[in-house]
Tab-separated table of N, CA and C in Angstrom:
chain	number	residue	atom	x	y	z
A	1	ILE	N	104.613	94.089	89.233
A	1	ILE	CA	105.422	94.810	88.490
A	1	ILE	C	104.348	95.259	88.654
A	2	TYR	N	104.059	96.701	89.164
A	2	TYR	CA	102.634	97.947	89.110
A	2	TYR	C	103.806	98.814	88.821
A	3	THR	N	103.083	99.518	87.082
A	3	THR	CA	103.947	100.401	86.571
A	3	THR	C	102.926	101.429	86.897
A	4	ALA	N	103.300	102.408	87.469
A	4	ALA	CA	102.017	103.604	87.220
A	4	ALA	C	102.300	105.429	86.893
A	5	LEU	N	101.547	105.722	86.201
A	5	LEU	CA	102.149	107.133	85.062
A	5	LEU	C	101.389	108.148	86.067
A	6	ASN	N	102.553	109.128	86.323
A	6	ASN	CA	101.924	109.459	88.173
A	6	ASN	C	101.684	111.131	87.846
A	7	THR	N	100.007	111.103	87.710
A	7	THR	CA	99.074	112.677	86.997
A	7	THR	C	99.714	114.041	87.012
A	8	LEU	N	100.382	113.249	88.390
A	8	LEU	CA	100.821	115.196	89.532
A	8	LEU	C	102.294	115.828	88.865
A	9	SER	N	102.597	114.457	87.569
A	9	SER	CA	103.106	115.335	87.746
A	9	SER	C	104.785	116.163	88.432
A	10	LEU	N	105.241	115.020	89.116
A	10	LEU	CA	106.368	115.461	90.049
A	10	LEU	C	107.390	114.479	90.217
A	11	HIS	N	108.664	115.627	90.525
A	11	HIS	CA	109.516	114.459	90.344
A	11	HIS	C	109.778	114.092	92.151
A	12	ASP	N	110.118	114.184	93.019
A	12	ASP	CA	109.970	113.859	93.850
A	12	ASP	C	110.076	112.955	94.490
A	13	ALA	N	110.325	112.555	95.380
A	13	ALA	CA	110.469	110.370	95.580
A	13	ALA	C	108.485	110.468	96.479
A	14	LEU	N	108.114	109.791	96.640
A	14	LEU	CA	106.181	110.135	97.131
A	14	LEU	C	106.307	108.862	97.702
A	15	PRO	N	105.433	108.746	99.541
A	15	PRO	CA	105.222	107.737	99.665
A	15	PRO	C	103.836	107.424	98.619
A	16	ILE	N	104.221	105.898	99.344
A	16	ILE	CA	103.152	105.015	98.678
A	16	ILE	C	102.810	103.699	99.121
A	17	PHE	N	100.747	103.628	99.362
A	17	PHE	CA	100.388	102.662	100.422
A	17	PHE	C	99.642	101.570	99.696
A	18	ILE	N	99.983	100.619	99.560
A	18	ILE	CA	99.135	99.515	99.484
A	18	ILE	C	98.672	98.811	100.455
A	19	SER	N	96.427	98.990	99.883
A	19	SER	CA	96.104	98.455	101.797
A	19	SER	C	95.404	97.354	100.885
A	20	SER	N	94.722	96.125	102.007
A	20	SER	CA	93.317	95.966	101.078
A	20	SER	C	91.949	96.182	100.900
A	21	THR	N	91.628	95.617	100.386
A	21	THR	CA	89.844	96.570	100.857
A	21	THR	C	89.274	97.005	101.423
A	22	VAL	N	89.307	96.436	102.870
A	22	VAL	CA	88.968	96.750	104.334
A	22	VAL	C	90.217	97.544	104.800
A	23	GLY	N	90.969	97.924	104.524
A	23	GLY	CA	91.776	99.385	104.746
A	23	GLY	C	92.462	98.954	106.078
A	24	GLU	N	93.377	97.958	106.049
A	24	GLU	CA	94.983	97.171	106.255
A	24	GLU	C	95.998	97.256	106.194
A	25	ARG	N	97.172	97.993	106.004
A	25	ARG	CA	97.331	98.291	105.296
A	25	ARG	C	98.826	97.257	105.319
A	26	LEU	N	98.821	96.755	104.144
A	26	LEU	CA	100.297	95.992	103.820
A	26	LEU	C	101.346	95.897	103.319
A	27	MET	N	101.684	97.180	102.488
A	27	MET	CA	102.655	96.932	102.043
A	27	MET	C	103.073	99.428	102.096
A	28	LYS	N	104.065	99.639	102.912
A	28	LYS	CA	104.849	100.645	102.285
A	28	LYS	C	105.833	101.215	101.563
A	29	ALA	N	106.104	101.897	101.320
A	29	ALA	CA	107.890	101.883	99.457
A	29	ALA	C	107.927	103.867	99.023
A	30	THR	N	108.427	104.166	99.113
A	30	THR	CA	109.010	105.397	99.137
A	30	THR	C	109.628	105.425	97.359
A	31	VAL	N	109.154	105.880	96.185
A	31	VAL	CA	109.274	105.496	95.060
A	31	VAL	C	109.176	106.926	95.327
A	32	THR	N	110.351	107.204	93.228
A	32	THR	CA	110.295	108.253	92.352
A	32	THR	C	110.331	108.177	91.721
A	33	PRO	N	109.048	109.113	90.545
A	33	PRO	CA	109.417	109.462	88.936
A	33	PRO	C	110.240	109.468	88.232
A	34	ASP	N	110.874	108.581	87.404
A	34	ASP	CA	111.436	109.225	85.730
A	34	ASP	C	111.501	110.557	85.215
A	35	LYS	N	111.631	110.295	84.681
A	35	LYS	CA	111.984	111.004	83.350
A	35	LYS	C	110.081	111.566	82.342
A	36	ASN	N	110.211	110.382	82.897
A	36	ASN	CA	108.395	110.508	81.637
A	36	ASN	C	107.571	110.640	83.409
A	37	ASN	N	107.467	110.231	84.143
A	37	ASN	CA	106.458	110.376	85.446
A	37	ASN	C	106.547	109.110	85.218
A	38	VAL	N	107.271	108.153	85.508
A	38	VAL	CA	106.603	106.233	85.551
A	38	VAL	C	107.685	106.204	86.061
A	39	ALA	N	106.526	105.385	88.384
A	39	ALA	CA	106.810	105.208	89.370
A	39	ALA	C	106.840	103.280	88.553
A	40	THR	N	107.602	102.175	88.786
A	40	THR	CA	107.685	100.766	88.786
A	40	THR	C	107.750	101.072	89.951
A	41	LEU	N	107.421	99.385	90.921
A	41	LEU	CA	106.445	99.155	92.414
A	41	LEU	C	105.948	97.386	92.454
A	42	ASP	N	107.857	96.888	93.145
A	42	ASP	CA	107.129	95.550	92.522
A	42	ASP	C	106.143	94.934	93.514
A	43	LEU	N	105.866	94.291	93.073
A	43	LEU	CA	104.387	93.902	94.064
A	43	LEU	C	103.813	91.905	94.027
A	44	SER	N	105.688	91.171	93.690
A	44	SER	CA	105.764	90.469	94.146
A	44	SER	C	105.243	89.738	95.786
A	45	LYS	N	105.277	90.507	96.516
A	45	LYS	CA	105.069	89.756	97.374
A	45	LYS	C	103.286	89.347	97.979
A	46	LEU	N	102.837	90.688	97.485
A	46	LEU	CA	101.048	90.681	97.238
A	46	LEU	C	100.280	89.595	97.114
A	47	ASN	N	99.533	88.805	97.564
A	47	ASN	CA	98.588	87.233	96.987
A	47	ASN	C	97.643	87.788	95.885
A	48	PRO	N	97.499	86.901	94.575
A	48	PRO	CA	96.353	87.876	93.673
A	48	PRO	C	95.125	88.581	94.786
A	49	GLY	N	93.826	89.205	94.191
A	49	GLY	CA	93.072	90.222	94.860
A	49	GLY	C	93.441	90.946	94.946
A	50	THR	N	92.264	92.572	94.860
A	50	THR	CA	92.471	93.191	94.951
A	50	THR	C	92.784	94.229	96.553
A	51	TYR	N	93.018	95.096	94.927
A	51	TYR	CA	94.330	96.261	96.810
A	51	TYR	C	93.452	97.398	95.817
A	52	LYS	N	94.478	98.588	96.516
A	52	LYS	CA	94.163	99.480	97.512
A	52	LYS	C	95.230	101.185	96.778
A	53	LEU	N	95.740	101.188	95.953
A	53	LEU	CA	97.465	101.629	95.943
A	53	LEU	C	96.754	103.743	96.116
A	54	THR	N	97.833	103.814	97.468
A	54	THR	CA	97.413	105.212	97.643
A	54	THR	C	98.397	106.289	97.651
A	55	VAL	N	98.648	106.812	96.941
A	55	VAL	CA	100.028	107.953	96.585
A	55	VAL	C	99.546	109.542	97.216
A	56	TYR	N	100.537	109.046	98.364
A	56	TYR	CA	100.848	110.944	99.356
A	56	TYR	C	102.036	112.006	98.516
A	57	THR	N	101.535	113.479	97.936
A	57	THR	CA	102.098	114.286	97.318
A	57	THR	C	101.499	115.801	97.992
A	58	SER	N	102.959	116.361	97.938
A	58	SER	CA	101.840	117.713	98.461
A	58	SER	C	101.022	117.919	98.029
A	59	LYS	N	100.391	117.764	96.319
A	59	LYS	CA	98.996	118.288	95.034
A	59	LYS	C	98.364	117.816	96.223
A	60	GLY	N	98.550	116.513	97.349
A	60	GLY	CA	96.747	115.696	97.595
A	60	GLY	C	97.238	114.205	96.971
A	61	ASN	N	96.673	113.683	98.052
A	61	ASN	CA	96.716	112.185	97.390
A	61	ASN	C	95.953	112.177	96.342
A	62	HIS	N	96.473	111.077	96.262
A	62	HIS	CA	95.605	109.654	95.185
A	62	HIS	C	95.167	107.886	95.916
A	63	THR	N	94.135	107.510	94.945
A	63	THR	CA	93.574	106.585	95.771
A	63	THR	C	93.263	105.630	94.265
A	64	GLN	N	93.585	104.948	94.107
A	64	GLN	CA	93.533	103.324	92.768
A	64	GLN	C	93.300	102.527	92.736
A	65	MET	N	92.988	101.857	92.679
A	65	MET	CA	92.466	100.671	93.397
A	65	MET	C	92.901	99.376	91.935
A	66	PHE	N	92.908	98.417	92.383
A	66	PHE	CA	94.222	97.731	91.028
A	66	PHE	C	94.032	96.356	92.253
A	67	ILE	N	94.064	95.186	90.076
A	67	ILE	CA	93.828	93.588	90.931
A	67	ILE	C	94.773	93.539	90.919
A	68	LYS	N	95.531	92.336	91.821
A	68	LYS	CA	97.000	92.010	91.270
A	68	LYS	C	96.378	89.519	90.908
A	69	ARG	N	96.566	89.646	89.509
A	69	ARG	CA	96.562	88.806	89.196
A	69	ARG	C	97.135	87.730	89.408
Protein backbone atom coordinates (compact mmCIF):
# COMPACT_ATOMS: atom_id res chain seq x y z
CA ILE A 1 0.00 0.00 0.00
CA TYR A 2 1.33 3.40 -0.99
CA THR A 3 0.24 6.36 1.11
CA ALA A 4 1.03 9.84 -0.12
CA LEU A 5 0.45 13.28 1.25
CA ASN A 6 -1.58 15.31 -1.19
CA THR A 7 0.36 18.57 -1.18
CA LEU A 8 -2.22 20.28 -3.37
CA SER A 9 -4.76 20.31 -0.48
CA LEU A 10 -7.70 19.16 -2.56
CA HIS A 11 -10.55 17.00 -1.32
CA ASP A 12 -11.95 15.99 -4.70
CA ALA A 13 -11.55 12.57 -6.28
CA LEU A 14 -8.22 12.52 -8.11
CA PRO A 15 -7.20 10.30 -11.03
CA ILE A 16 -3.89 8.52 -10.43
CA PHE A 17 -1.85 6.59 -12.97
CA ILE A 18 0.99 4.18 -12.25
CA SER A 19 3.45 3.77 -15.11
CA SER A 20 6.63 1.83 -15.71
CA THR A 21 9.90 3.73 -16.02
CA VAL A 22 9.53 3.56 -19.82
CA GLY A 23 6.05 5.12 -19.74
CA GLU A 24 3.77 2.07 -20.06
CA ARG A 25 0.58 2.69 -18.06
CA LEU A 26 0.09 -0.20 -15.69
CA MET A 27 -2.67 0.97 -13.39
CA LYS A 28 -5.35 3.64 -13.14
CA ALA A 29 -7.25 4.52 -9.98
CA THR A 30 -9.31 7.32 -8.52
CA VAL A 31 -8.63 8.30 -4.91
CA THR A 32 -10.14 10.85 -2.57
CA PRO A 33 -7.85 12.39 0.06
CA ASP A 34 -9.11 12.23 3.64
CA LYS A 35 -9.43 15.21 6.00
CA ASN A 36 -5.64 15.21 6.43
CA ASN A 37 -5.10 15.32 2.64
CA VAL A 38 -3.78 11.75 2.62
CA ALA A 39 -4.78 9.23 -0.05
CA THR A 40 -4.01 5.50 0.08
CA LEU A 41 -3.63 3.28 -2.97
CA ASP A 42 -3.33 -0.54 -2.98
CA LEU A 43 -0.28 -1.54 -5.03
CA SER A 44 -0.28 -5.22 -4.11
CA LYS A 45 -0.77 -6.30 -7.74
CA LEU A 46 2.45 -4.61 -8.87
CA ASN A 47 5.68 -6.58 -8.97
CA PRO A 48 8.69 -5.22 -7.06
CA GLY A 49 10.40 -2.51 -9.09
CA THR A 50 10.57 1.20 -9.87
CA TYR A 51 7.42 3.01 -10.96
CA LYS A 52 6.11 6.47 -11.72
CA LEU A 53 2.96 7.73 -9.98
CA THR A 54 1.17 10.66 -11.61
CA VAL A 55 -1.74 12.57 -10.04
CA TYR A 56 -3.82 14.83 -12.27
CA THR A 57 -5.58 17.83 -10.69
CA SER A 58 -7.16 21.07 -11.79
CA LYS A 59 -4.07 22.81 -10.38
CA GLY A 60 -1.65 20.77 -12.47
CA ASN A 61 -0.02 17.37 -12.54
CA HIS A 62 2.38 15.89 -10.01
CA THR A 63 4.69 12.96 -10.81
CA GLN A 64 6.68 11.01 -8.24
CA MET A 65 8.97 8.02 -8.76
CA PHE A 66 8.74 5.24 -6.17
CA ILE A 67 10.20 1.80 -5.53
CA LYS A 68 8.01 -1.13 -4.58
CA ARG A 69 9.97 -3.78 -2.66
